[in-house]
Amino acid sequence: MFQKILIANRGEIACRIIETARKLGIATVAVYSDADRTAKHVAMADEAVHIGGPAPRDSYLRGDAIIAAALTTGAQAIHPGYGFLSENPDFVESVETAGLIFIGPSAQAIRAMGLKDAAKKLMQAAGVPVVPGYLGENQAPEVLASEAAKITYPVLIKAVAGGGGKGMRKVSDPKDFADALASARSEAATAFGNDAVLIEKYVEKPRHIEVQVFGDGKDAVHLFERDCSLQRRHQKVIEEAPAPGMSLDMRAAMGDAAVKAARAIGYKGAGTIEFIVDASDGLRADRFWFMEMNTRLQVEHPVTEAITGVDLVEWQLRVASGESLPLRQDQLTITGHAFEARLYAEDVPAGFLPATGRLDHLAFPVGARADSGVRAGDVISPWYDPMIAKIIVHGPTRAVALSQLSRALAQTQVAGSVTNLAFLGALARHEGFARGDVDTGLIERDLMALTQAPTASDAVKALAILAAAALPDDALAGFSLWAPLQRALAVMHHDETISATVAALGPQRARVSLGGACLGATRSHGVWQIDGAEPLPVIKTASAIYVFAPQGAFAFTPVDPLARDAAGAGAGNATLSPMPGLVKAVFVTAGQTVAAGDRLAVLEAMKMEHTLTAARDGVVAEVLAQAGDQVEAGAALILLAEPDEA
Ligand code: MV4
């Protein structure tokens, strides 16, 4: 086994690999860009080497810098993770030329699967079912059109160098063929620098079912299937294993086909054979076809780990260091059912726009696996994939695992960025999904219902108001300090100002009036409950209040109570502390001239800092508090001179 490896990646997958390396007693070297100096993967690794600027081509795609880092630190092997250099055969060759081991397949195996037409021909020869179609060299439009007619419509035009749906066109009517071909070609030329296409019979109601394979260069096994049909614009959203509705004979047929595919190229390491399945008539053992092979560890590998009990990264390290396959096919079994949901920083109602931000608060559910490359306080930067975490659950049955997923998502808390958490939750509760009625069109068909921004209920608003009010929690002192008993407060939610009054009925009881509604609140152990309902987690950061409801996280901005109170004091001379707190700083001295809005002092209450501002122009007559003072609600902190004295 290796003593030290370098991980040529970042984020959750780098962290994932470091964890298994540590378990096996292997030292780790991280590499990082300028944007990742303080990233979690850097903190987790034993050593870290800076390799360049934040743009991937200036760092994580710099094979030379990464190989140099491995040689300098004495790493014996390089794990590429997924993405970046993981499927770059030239990089594999450079790694080997430098006398290092690439933890993954050979350059030759990667090249064999790199182009769709060549891969399809190879698979066909190996006895793997492929979608009927045309794979010929002759790319003349009239030849392609006549081949399409032979296949029978509808057909799909695909770029041979394609991926992610680029350069792909469905054609249902022969009269549209020429135009579709021209546009597929030009897209392929732009995206891949290769305008060659192949033509396939279009598969109706497609499901994406892939088989995990593992080879040691001599033999190969499969670790069953994953269903990744829940996609949006070719981005996987929720994956599961095993595939719902899979029969034993179809599983055996797909597993055999996948192992044949891996053996045909003498495959070494973890790989995935992606099949397209015609689900228009349920799953049938003669209705799956090879699509492509991914010659790397995939994002969704944890669902396979959950149902098989195999640590796939451990297998990668063992096989790369020269061991043969750790288990035979007959030693591999499926236990239960697993789901993985991909939690992203993205604005779903705005059309799934990637988002950025500092994660002020991050909490993952207990009882679920959360693979994440970020911690609370970390930033989702615009440079990389905005994935925050993968939430993985494993239960005895699909129904149990799905309700675990729903609960786990409801218990995941992210503050500081918008996320797709509500969308994932809506999917986990989707009836068709619960029935196992998954196909690649499910999300688009129900997009409206799935992406509706949840609206904040009065109870959620009341919790935000109570967090902003920060009623003293001290049973002995608190109540008497609360003056006045009734107080007006406001918080912002998106562009809406929510104004409310809070009446303190006792240290642990309050009434919140907002928009005509009147809600009763009781508190125990610092947690408010509205009208006896299940309490919801509330997080208060320096600039926002987050209420985590089952249907989503709601962010509110407090309207600074001191600024309001100071403004409300109008022509009054005293700036009062409207709540008990700690004076953090005083910025003025007696005799100083101030203008309306100038900062006078900072008060800390409930871990929030409030800036106290001058209500009007004037001259400071007296400073009654200094930094470090604990002050009560209503205490005068700064006095301005009478206007006519100035
Ligand atoms: C297809 C297909 C229907 N018929 N091939 C999309 C990306 C690439 N991996 C393969 N893709 C498809 N190939 C034939 N002959 C439909 C798709 C397809 C799809 C496949 C898997 C998951 C999601 C998809 C979404 C749209 C189209």
Coordinates of N, CA and C and ligand atoms in Angstrom, one line a residue, residues 116 131 156 158 163-165 168 200-204 206-208 228-229 231 234 274 276 291-292 440, ligand 1:
K116 N -17.8 8.7 -28.6 CA -19.0 7.9 -28.6 C -19.0 6.8 -29.6
V131 N -27.7 1.1 -28.7 CA -28.9 1.6 -29.3 C -28.8 1.4 -30.8
L156 N -32.3 10.4 -32.9 CA -31.5 11.4 -32.1 C -30.1 11.5 -32.8
K158 N -26.4 12.8 -32.4 CA -25.5 13.0 -31.3 C -24.1 13.3 -31.8
G163 N -21.2 15.2 -24.9 CA -21.4 15.0 -23.5 C -22.4 16.0 -22.9
G164 N -23.1 15.7 -21.9 CA -24.0 16.6 -21.3 C -25.1 17.1 -22.2
G165 N -25.4 16.4 -23.2 CA -26.5 16.8 -24.1 C -26.2 17.8 -25.2
M168 N -26.8 17.5 -29.3 CA -27.8 16.5 -29.4 C -29.1 17.1 -29.9
E200 N -29.0 7.8 -33.8 CA -29.6 6.7 -33.0 C -31.1 6.7 -33.1
K201 N -31.7 5.5 -32.9 CA -33.1 5.5 -32.6 C -33.4 6.2 -31.3
Y202 N -34.4 7.1 -31.3 CA -34.8 7.8 -30.1 C -35.5 6.9 -29.1
V203 N -35.0 6.9 -27.9 CA -35.6 6.0 -26.9 C -36.6 6.8 -26.1
E204 N -37.9 6.4 -26.2 CA -39.0 7.1 -25.5 C -38.9 6.8 -24.0
P206 N -37.0 7.7 -21.5 CA -35.8 7.1 -21.1 C -35.5 7.2 -19.6
R207 N -34.9 6.1 -19.1 CA -34.4 6.1 -17.7 C -32.9 6.0 -17.8
H208 N -32.2 6.6 -16.9 CA -30.8 6.6 -16.9 C -30.4 5.6 -15.7
C228 N -30.3 7.2 -12.0 CA -30.0 8.6 -12.0 C -30.9 9.3 -12.9
S229 N -32.2 8.8 -13.0 CA -33.1 9.4 -13.9 C -33.6 10.8 -13.5
Q231 N -33.1 14.0 -13.2 CA -32.1 15.0 -13.7 C -32.9 16.2 -14.2
H234 N -29.7 17.7 -17.7 CA -28.5 16.8 -17.7 C -27.7 16.9 -16.4
E274 N -22.9 3.5 -18.3 CA -24.2 4.2 -18.3 C -25.1 3.6 -19.4
I276 N -29.0 3.5 -21.2 CA -30.3 4.2 -21.4 C -31.3 3.0 -21.4
M291 N -24.7 3.5 -23.3 CA -24.6 4.9 -23.7 C -23.2 5.4 -23.7
E292 N -22.5 5.3 -22.5 CA -21.2 5.7 -22.4 C -20.5 5.1 -21.2
T440 N -36.5 10.5 -17.0 CA -35.7 11.8 -17.1 C -36.6 13.0 -17.4
Ligands
MV4_1 C1 -30.7 9.4 -25.7 C2 -32.0 9.6 -25.4 C3 -33.0 9.0 -26.1 N1 -32.6 8.2 -27.1 N2 -30.4 8.5 -26.7 C4 -28.7 12.6 -22.9 C5 -27.2 12.8 -22.5 C6 -26.5 11.6 -22.9 N3 -25.8 11.0 -21.8 C7 -27.6 10.7 -23.4 N4 -28.8 11.3 -23.5 C8 -29.9 10.8 -24.0 N5 -29.7 9.9 -25.0 C9 -31.4 7.9 -27.4 N6 -31.0 7.1 -28.4 C10 -32.3 10.5 -24.4 C11 -31.3 11.1 -23.7 C12 -31.6 12.0 -22.6 C13 -31.3 11.7 -21.3 C14 -30.6 10.6 -21.0 C15 -30.2 10.3 -19.7 C16 -30.6 11.2 -18.7 C17 -31.3 12.3 -19.0 C18 -31.7 12.6 -20.3 C19 -32.4 13.8 -20.6 C20 -32.7 14.0 -21.9 C21 -32.3 13.2 -22.9

